[in-house]
XYZ file of C-alpha atoms in Angstrom:
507
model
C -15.075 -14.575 -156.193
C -14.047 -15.717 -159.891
C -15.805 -18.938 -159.573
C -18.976 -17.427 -158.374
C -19.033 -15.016 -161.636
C -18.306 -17.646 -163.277
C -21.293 -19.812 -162.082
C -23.269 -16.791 -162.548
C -22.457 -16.182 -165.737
C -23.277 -20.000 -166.898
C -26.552 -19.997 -164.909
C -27.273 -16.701 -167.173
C -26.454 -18.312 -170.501
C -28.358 -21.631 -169.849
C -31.578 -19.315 -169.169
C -30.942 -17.580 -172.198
C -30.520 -20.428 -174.271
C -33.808 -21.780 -172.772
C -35.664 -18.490 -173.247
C -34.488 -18.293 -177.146
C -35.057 -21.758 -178.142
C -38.116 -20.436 -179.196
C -37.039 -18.938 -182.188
C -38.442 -14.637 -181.382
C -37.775 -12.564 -183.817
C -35.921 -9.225 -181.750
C -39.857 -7.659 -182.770
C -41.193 -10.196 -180.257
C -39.092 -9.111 -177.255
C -39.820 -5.496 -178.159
C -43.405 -6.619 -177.650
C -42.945 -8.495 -174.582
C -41.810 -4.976 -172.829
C -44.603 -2.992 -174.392
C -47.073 -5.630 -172.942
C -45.239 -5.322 -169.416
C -45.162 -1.532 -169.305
C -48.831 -1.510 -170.878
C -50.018 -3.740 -168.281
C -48.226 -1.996 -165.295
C -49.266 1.411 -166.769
C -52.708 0.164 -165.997
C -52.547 -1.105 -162.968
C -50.599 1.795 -161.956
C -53.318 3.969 -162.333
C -56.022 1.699 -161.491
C -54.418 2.035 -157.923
C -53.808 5.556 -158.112
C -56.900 7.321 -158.959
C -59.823 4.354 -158.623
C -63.211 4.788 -160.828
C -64.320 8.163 -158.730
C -61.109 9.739 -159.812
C -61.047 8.462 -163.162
C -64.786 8.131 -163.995
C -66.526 5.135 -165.032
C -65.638 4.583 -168.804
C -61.776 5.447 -168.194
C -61.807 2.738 -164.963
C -63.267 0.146 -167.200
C -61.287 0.786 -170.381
C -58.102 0.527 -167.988
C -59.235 -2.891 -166.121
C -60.256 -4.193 -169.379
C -56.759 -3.299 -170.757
C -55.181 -4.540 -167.768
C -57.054 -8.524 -168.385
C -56.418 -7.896 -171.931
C -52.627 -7.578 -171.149
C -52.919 -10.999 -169.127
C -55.141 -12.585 -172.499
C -52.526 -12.065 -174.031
C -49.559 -13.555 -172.256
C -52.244 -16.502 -172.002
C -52.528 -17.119 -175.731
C -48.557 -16.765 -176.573
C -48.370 -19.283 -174.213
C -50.919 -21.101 -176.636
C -49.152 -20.343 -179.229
C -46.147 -22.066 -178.850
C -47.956 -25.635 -178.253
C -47.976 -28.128 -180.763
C -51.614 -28.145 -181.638
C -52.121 -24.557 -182.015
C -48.776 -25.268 -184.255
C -50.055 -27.507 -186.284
C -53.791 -25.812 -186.729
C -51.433 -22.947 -187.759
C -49.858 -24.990 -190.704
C -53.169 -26.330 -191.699
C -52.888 -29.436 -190.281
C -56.434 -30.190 -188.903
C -57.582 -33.401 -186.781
C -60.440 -34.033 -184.524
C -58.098 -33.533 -181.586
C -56.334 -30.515 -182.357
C -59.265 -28.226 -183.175
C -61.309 -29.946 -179.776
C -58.248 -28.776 -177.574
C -58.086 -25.155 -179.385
C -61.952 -24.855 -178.954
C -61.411 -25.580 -175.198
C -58.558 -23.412 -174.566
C -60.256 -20.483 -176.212
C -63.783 -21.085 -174.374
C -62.153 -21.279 -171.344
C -60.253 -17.816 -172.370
C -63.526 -16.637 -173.425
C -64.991 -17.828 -169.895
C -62.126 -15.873 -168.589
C -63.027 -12.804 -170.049
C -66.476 -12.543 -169.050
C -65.101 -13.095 -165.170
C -62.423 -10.400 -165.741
C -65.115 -7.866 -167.194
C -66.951 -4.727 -165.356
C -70.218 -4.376 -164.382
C -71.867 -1.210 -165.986
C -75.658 -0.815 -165.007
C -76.189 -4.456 -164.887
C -74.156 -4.798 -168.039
C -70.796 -6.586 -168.166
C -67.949 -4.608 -169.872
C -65.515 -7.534 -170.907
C -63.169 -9.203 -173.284
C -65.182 -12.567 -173.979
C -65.022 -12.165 -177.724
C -61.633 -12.113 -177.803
C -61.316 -16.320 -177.597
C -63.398 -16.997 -179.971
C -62.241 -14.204 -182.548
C -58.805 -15.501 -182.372
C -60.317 -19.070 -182.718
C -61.852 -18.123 -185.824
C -58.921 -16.313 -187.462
C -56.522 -19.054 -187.308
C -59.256 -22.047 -187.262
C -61.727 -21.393 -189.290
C -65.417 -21.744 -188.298
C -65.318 -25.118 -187.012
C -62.819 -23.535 -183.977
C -64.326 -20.108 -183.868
C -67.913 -21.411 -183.582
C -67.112 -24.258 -181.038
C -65.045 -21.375 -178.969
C -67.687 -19.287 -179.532
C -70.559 -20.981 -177.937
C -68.094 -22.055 -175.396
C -67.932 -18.842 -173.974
C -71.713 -17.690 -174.869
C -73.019 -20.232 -173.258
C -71.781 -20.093 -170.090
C -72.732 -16.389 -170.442
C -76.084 -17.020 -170.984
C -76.627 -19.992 -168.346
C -74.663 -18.411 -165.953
C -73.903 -14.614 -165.725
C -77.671 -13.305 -166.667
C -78.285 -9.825 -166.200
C -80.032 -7.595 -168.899
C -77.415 -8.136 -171.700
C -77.594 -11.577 -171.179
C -78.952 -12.521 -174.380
C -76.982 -10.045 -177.019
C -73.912 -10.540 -175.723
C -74.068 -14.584 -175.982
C -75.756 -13.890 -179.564
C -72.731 -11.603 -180.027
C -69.866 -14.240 -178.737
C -71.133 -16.999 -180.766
C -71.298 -14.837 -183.597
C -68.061 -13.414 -183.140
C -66.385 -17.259 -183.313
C -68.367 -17.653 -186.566
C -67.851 -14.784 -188.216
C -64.041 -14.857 -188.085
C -64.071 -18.164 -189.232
C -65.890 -17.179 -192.187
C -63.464 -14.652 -193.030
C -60.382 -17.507 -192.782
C -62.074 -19.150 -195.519
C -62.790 -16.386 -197.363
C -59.143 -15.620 -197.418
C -58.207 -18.409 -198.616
C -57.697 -20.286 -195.518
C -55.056 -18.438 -194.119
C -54.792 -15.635 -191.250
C -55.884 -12.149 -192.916
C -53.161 -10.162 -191.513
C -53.242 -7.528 -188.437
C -54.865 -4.874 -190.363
C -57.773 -7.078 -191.455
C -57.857 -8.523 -187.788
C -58.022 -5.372 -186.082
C -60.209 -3.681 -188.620
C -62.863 -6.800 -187.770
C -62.564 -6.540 -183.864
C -63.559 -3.072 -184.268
C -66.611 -4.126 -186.648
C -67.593 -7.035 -184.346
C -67.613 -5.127 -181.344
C -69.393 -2.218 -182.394
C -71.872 -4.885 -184.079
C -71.873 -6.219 -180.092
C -73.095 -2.824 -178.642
C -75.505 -2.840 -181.381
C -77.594 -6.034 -180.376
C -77.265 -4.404 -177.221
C -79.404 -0.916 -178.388
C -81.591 -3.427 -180.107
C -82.264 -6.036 -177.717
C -82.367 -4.763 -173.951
C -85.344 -2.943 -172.854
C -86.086 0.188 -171.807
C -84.505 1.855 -174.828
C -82.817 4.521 -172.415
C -80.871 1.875 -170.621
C -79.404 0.311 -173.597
C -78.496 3.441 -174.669
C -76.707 4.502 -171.611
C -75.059 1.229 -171.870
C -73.682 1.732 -175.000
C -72.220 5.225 -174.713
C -70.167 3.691 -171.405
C -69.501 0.384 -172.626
C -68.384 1.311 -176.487
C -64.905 2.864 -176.378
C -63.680 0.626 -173.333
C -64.927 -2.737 -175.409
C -64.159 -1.772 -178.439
C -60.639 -0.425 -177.618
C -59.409 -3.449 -175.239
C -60.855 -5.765 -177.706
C -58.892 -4.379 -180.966
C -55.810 -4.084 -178.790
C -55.788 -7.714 -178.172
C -56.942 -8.550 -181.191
C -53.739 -6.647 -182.431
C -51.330 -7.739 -180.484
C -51.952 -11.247 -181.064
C -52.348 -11.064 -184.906
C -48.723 -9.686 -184.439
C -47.685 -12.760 -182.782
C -49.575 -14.884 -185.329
C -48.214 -12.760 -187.966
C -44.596 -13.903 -186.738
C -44.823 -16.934 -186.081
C -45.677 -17.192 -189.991
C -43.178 -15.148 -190.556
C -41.014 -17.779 -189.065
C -41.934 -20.623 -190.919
C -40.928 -19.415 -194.401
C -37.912 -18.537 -192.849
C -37.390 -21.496 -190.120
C -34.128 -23.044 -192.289
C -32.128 -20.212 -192.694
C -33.074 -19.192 -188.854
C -32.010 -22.692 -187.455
C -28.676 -22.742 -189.459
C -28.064 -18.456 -187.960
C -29.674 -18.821 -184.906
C -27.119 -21.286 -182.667
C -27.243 -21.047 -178.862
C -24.190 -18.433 -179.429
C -26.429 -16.050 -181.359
C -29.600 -16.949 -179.577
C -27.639 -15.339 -176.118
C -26.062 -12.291 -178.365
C -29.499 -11.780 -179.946
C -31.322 -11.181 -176.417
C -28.244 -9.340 -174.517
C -28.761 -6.604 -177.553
C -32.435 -6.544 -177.052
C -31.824 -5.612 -173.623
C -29.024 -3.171 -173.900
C -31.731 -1.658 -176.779
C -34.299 -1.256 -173.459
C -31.700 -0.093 -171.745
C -30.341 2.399 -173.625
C -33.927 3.937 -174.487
C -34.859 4.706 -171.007
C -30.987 6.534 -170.708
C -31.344 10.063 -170.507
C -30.885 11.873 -174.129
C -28.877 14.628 -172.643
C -27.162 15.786 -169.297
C -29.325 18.974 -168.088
C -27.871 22.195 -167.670
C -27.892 23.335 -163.952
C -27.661 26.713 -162.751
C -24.099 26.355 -160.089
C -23.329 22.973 -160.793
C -21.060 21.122 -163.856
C -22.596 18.043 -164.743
C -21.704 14.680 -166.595
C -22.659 10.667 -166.917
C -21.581 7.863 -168.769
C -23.007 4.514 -169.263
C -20.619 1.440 -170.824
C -22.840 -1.624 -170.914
C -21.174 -5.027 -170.937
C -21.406 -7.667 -173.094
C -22.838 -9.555 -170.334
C -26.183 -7.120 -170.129
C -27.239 -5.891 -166.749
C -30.040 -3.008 -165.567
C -28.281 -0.352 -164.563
C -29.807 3.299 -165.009
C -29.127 6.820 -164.158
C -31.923 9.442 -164.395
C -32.329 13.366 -163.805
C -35.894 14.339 -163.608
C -37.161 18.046 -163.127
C -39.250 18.428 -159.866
C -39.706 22.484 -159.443
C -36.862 25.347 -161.212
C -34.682 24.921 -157.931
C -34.518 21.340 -157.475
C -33.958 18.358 -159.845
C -34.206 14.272 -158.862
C -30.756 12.529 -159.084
C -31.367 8.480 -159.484
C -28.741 5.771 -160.085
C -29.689 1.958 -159.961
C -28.497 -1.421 -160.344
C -30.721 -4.560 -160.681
C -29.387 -7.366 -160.626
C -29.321 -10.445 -162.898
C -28.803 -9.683 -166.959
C -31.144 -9.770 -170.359
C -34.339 -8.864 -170.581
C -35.546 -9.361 -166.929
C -33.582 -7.297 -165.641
C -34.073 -4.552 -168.546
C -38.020 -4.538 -168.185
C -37.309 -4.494 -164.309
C -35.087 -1.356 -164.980
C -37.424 -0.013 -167.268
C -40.568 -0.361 -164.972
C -38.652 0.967 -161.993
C -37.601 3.946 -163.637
C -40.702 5.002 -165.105
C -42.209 4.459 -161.401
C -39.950 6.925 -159.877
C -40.335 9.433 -162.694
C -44.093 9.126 -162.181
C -43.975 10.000 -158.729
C -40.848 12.422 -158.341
C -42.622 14.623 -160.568
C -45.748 14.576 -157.852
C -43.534 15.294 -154.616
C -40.226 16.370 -153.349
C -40.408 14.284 -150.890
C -37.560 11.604 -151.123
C -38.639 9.369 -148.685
C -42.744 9.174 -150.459
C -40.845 8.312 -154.102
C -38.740 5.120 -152.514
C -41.827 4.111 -150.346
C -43.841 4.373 -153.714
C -41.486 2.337 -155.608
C -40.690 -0.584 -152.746
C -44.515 -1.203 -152.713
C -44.688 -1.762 -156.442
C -41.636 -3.731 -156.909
C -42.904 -6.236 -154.316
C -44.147 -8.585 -156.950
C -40.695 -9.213 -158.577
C -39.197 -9.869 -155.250
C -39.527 -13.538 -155.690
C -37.865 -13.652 -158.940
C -34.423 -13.324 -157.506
C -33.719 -10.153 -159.278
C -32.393 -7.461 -157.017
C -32.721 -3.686 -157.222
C -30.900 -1.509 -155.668
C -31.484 2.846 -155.926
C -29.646 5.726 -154.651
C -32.430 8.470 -154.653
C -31.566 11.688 -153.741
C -33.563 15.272 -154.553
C -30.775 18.036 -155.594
C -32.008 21.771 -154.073
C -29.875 24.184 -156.564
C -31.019 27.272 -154.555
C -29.817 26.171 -151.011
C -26.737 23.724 -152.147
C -28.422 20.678 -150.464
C -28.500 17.364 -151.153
C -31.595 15.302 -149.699
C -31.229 11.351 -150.203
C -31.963 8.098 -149.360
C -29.618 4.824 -150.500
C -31.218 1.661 -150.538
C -28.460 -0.608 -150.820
C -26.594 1.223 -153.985
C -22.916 1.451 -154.068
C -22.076 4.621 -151.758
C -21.778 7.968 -153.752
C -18.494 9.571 -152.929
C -18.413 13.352 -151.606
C -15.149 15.231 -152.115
C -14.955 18.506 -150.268
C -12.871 20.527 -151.009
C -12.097 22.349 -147.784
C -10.599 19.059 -146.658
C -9.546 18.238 -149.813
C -11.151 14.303 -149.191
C -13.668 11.993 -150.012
C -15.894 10.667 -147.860
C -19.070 7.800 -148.472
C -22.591 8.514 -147.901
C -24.617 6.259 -145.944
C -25.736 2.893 -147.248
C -29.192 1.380 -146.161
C -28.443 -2.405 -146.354
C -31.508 -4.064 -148.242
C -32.976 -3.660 -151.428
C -35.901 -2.364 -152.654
C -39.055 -5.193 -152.833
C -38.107 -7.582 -150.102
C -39.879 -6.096 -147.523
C -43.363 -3.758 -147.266
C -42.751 -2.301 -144.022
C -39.759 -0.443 -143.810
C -39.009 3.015 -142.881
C -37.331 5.436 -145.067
C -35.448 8.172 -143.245
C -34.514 10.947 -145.277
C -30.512 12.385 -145.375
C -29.187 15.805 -146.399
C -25.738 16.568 -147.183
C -24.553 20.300 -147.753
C -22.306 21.001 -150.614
C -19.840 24.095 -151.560
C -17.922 25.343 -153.965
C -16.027 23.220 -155.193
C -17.306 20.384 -153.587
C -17.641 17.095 -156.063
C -20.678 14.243 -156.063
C -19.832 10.972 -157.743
C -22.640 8.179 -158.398
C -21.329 5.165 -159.864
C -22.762 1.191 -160.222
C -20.691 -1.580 -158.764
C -19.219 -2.418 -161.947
C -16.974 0.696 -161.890
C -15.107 -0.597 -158.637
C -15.597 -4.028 -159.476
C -13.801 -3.826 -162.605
C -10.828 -6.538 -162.818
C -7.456 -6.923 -164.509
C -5.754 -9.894 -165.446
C -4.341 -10.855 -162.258
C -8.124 -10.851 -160.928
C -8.133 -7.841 -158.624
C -10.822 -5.783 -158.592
C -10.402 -1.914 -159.742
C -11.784 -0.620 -155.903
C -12.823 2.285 -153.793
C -9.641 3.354 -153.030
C -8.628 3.764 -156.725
C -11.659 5.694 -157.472
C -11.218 8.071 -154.383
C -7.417 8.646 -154.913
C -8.446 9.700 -159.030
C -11.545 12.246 -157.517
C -8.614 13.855 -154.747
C -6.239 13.941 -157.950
C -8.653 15.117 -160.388
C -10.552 17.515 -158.248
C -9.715 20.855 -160.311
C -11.102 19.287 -163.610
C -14.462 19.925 -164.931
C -17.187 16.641 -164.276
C -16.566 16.120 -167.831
C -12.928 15.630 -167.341
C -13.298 13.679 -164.392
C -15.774 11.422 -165.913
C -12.959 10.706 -168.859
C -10.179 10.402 -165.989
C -12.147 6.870 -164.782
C -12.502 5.645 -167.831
C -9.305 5.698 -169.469
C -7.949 4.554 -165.395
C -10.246 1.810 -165.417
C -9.765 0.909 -169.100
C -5.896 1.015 -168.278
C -6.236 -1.028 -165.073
C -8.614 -3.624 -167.236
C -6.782 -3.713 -170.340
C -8.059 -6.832 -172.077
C -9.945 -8.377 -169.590
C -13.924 -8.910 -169.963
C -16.099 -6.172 -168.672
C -19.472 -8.674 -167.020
C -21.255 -5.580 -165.985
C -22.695 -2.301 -166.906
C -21.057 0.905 -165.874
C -22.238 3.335 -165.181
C -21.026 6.635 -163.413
C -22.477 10.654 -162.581
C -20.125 13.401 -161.387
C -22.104 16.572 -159.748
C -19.937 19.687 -159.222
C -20.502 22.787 -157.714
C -19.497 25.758 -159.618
């Protein structure tokens, strides 16, 4: 068992050190979890409510938002190659600014193929390539990007914007080269990138009003096809000036970060990113329930996992009780924990239904399934009124029940698979009574999986035997009890995951 942590926990640092070898500023992870929950926000609701539900300018500011989200990813990728590097410091050849004119005329390309049609019009991102061209090129790259991508919309997309919108693309590559020069040669900053985005586009819709006939058709284009355009565009257009304003940021800085940043700080610096995600999407405070005492505590490791607890309000009798592990540590599994959390908030709040919430949330985790991170949920839907408990466990550490008529603990059922691996499974609701008295403890594996120094593992039985012992204490007691036990049990010996542990009580 020790030499499979232990393999695990090498396997862990090597991707760390991997992931961190490009030199991110703890900013730059931030934004990599903004871009994930902005992009799964989107699709989220893309699925949910369709363009009849949402209406035709919300749809298409969404799916634009959505393929700006994946522009994005696209051109940090970019980013971090040695041409876009070098175009960066100034250093311009023939070859370097030909490969950054094709990569951002095939981005360009991209977004005209990812865009919406509006009454024959196409609401897209295609300026996007050849504004970032120009901002960091000059007008050599923007043009060259530029007609790239308005070309190929003009030879082979038609339609009645045909011609402003290629006007507008090439124009867009020029123009922000212009203003490189006119700053000296350097990147103008976000501000002055975003502020120009917003200017180019709306300059876009313009040669629209003034181009395509009848009049009252390019004007119904507009009013659809402004805000959706206009917004996706300056959102990518800021997010990438953010990276570009970074990686700048790390050049005047790169000696002092290569002498602090060894592979030892490189692994701390991510773990604390993580346990910063982590932390966030905690709960601020325990709720106040009418007939029932309740308390949590979370103790991350220094090795960084994804677990999370959660309360969320459904009606004034009944409240959603989560607890989750995933699997894996850093800032996979964080974002994972993150996304999974805000999923089941987003739909416990819609139904009481148990089952519907981890049917919801299995269908949308699918995609990480082949990333061999694991999540596991306990789910359960607390009715305050009636003393019930409805849940479903799918493949969480079993809560423990202590009754107090028979003064003993007992497990609650454990579905054995985890949530993502497969599409068609059923979930079949369980309910569990609770009196007086009667005690609910949620906990992660690493509260029974805690070891001392002769390598035994903390266990079950331990943590049963402390509930039976402890039953007459308030949840707040109890939840201090396991600590200091498992703290005493430990001593010295590394903690490699999270813990994290709920006690419900009824009053």
């Amino acid at each position: 068992m020790i030499e499979l942590q232990k393999k695990r926990i090498a396997a862990n640092y090597s991707k760390i050190k991997t992931y961190l070898r490009v030199n991110e500023e703890h900013s730059i992870l931030n934004l990599h979890a903004l871009i994930a929950i902005i992009g799964s926000i989107s699709v989220l609701l893309i699925l949910e409510g369709g363009e009849e539900s949402l209406g035709l300018a919300l749809h298409s500011l969404l799916v634009l938002i959505e393929k700006t989200c994946v522009i994005i990813v696209i051109a940090y990728i970019v980013s971090r190659i040695k041409y876009f590097q070098e175009i960066l410091d100034g250093k311009f050849t023939f070859k370097n600014q030909a490969i950054i004119i094709l990569i951002f005329g095939a981005i360009s390309i991209f977004g005209s193929y990812s865009g919406v049609s509006i009454f024959g019009a196409l609401a897209n991102v295609r300026d996007l390539g050849p504004m970032i061209a120009g901002l960091i090129g000059g007008p050599i790259v923007g043009l060259g990007a530029g007609l790239i991508g308005g070309l190929y919309r003009y030879f082979f997309l038609g339609g009645l914007t045909t011609l402003p919108c290629s006007i507008a693309t090439i124009l867009a590559g020029l123009f922000a080269g212009i203003i490189f020069l006119a700053n000296g040669r350097k990147f103008i900053g976000i501000f002055g990138a975003v502020v120009f985005a917003v200017l180019m586009e709306t300059f876009h819709i313009l040669l629209v009003v003034l181009i395509v006939k009848p009049q009252s058709l390019a004007l119904t284009i507009a009013e659809e096809l402004t805000i959706p355009v206009v917004f996706a565009n300056a959102l990518g257009i800021l997010v990438f000036s953010f990276i570009i304003s970074n990686l700048l940021r790390e050049r005047k800085t790169s000696e002092e970060r290569n002498v602090y940043f060894d592979e030892l700080e490189r692994k701390k610096n991510e773990l604390k990113v993580a346990q910063k995600i982590q932390q966030t999407f905690l709960p601020d405070s325990i709720p106040l329930l009418k007939d029932f005492d309740v308390a949590a505590i979370n103790i991350p490791a220094k090795e960084v996992g994804g677990d999370f607890y959660d309360f969320i309000p459904i009606t004034e009798d009944k409240i959603g009780i989560a607890i989750a592990n995933v699997s894996e540590k850093g800032v996979p599994a964080a974002l994972l924990m993150a996304l999974s959390k805000t999923i089941v908030q987003t739909k416990a709040r819609k139904t009481n239904q148990v089952s519907e919430v981890m049917e919801y949330l299995n269908k949308l985790v699918m995609i990480e399934a082949e990333s061999g991170i694991d999540l596991s949920l306990f789910y359960s839907v607390l009715d305050m009124k009636n003393k019930t408990l409805t849940y479903i466990n799918a493949g969480h550490e079993s809560p423990l029940v202590f009754k107090k008529d028979t003064s003993n603990s007992i497990e609650l059922a454990n579905e054995d698979f985890k949530l993502g691996k497969l599409i068609n499974i059923e979930f079949k609701e369980k309910e569990i009574s609770l009196n007086s008295g009667d005690i609910m403890v949620f906990y992660t594996d690493g509260i029974v999986d805690a070891l001392n120094e002769e390598e035994e593992s903390f266990g079950i039985d331990k943590l049963k035997l402390l509930i039976n012992e402890n039953y007459n204490l308030p949840s707040e007691d109890i939840v201090l009890k396991i600590k200091q036990e498992i703290s005493f049990f430990s001593k010295d010996n590394p903690q490699f995951d999270d813990m994290t542990l709920v006690v419900l009580k009824v009053d």
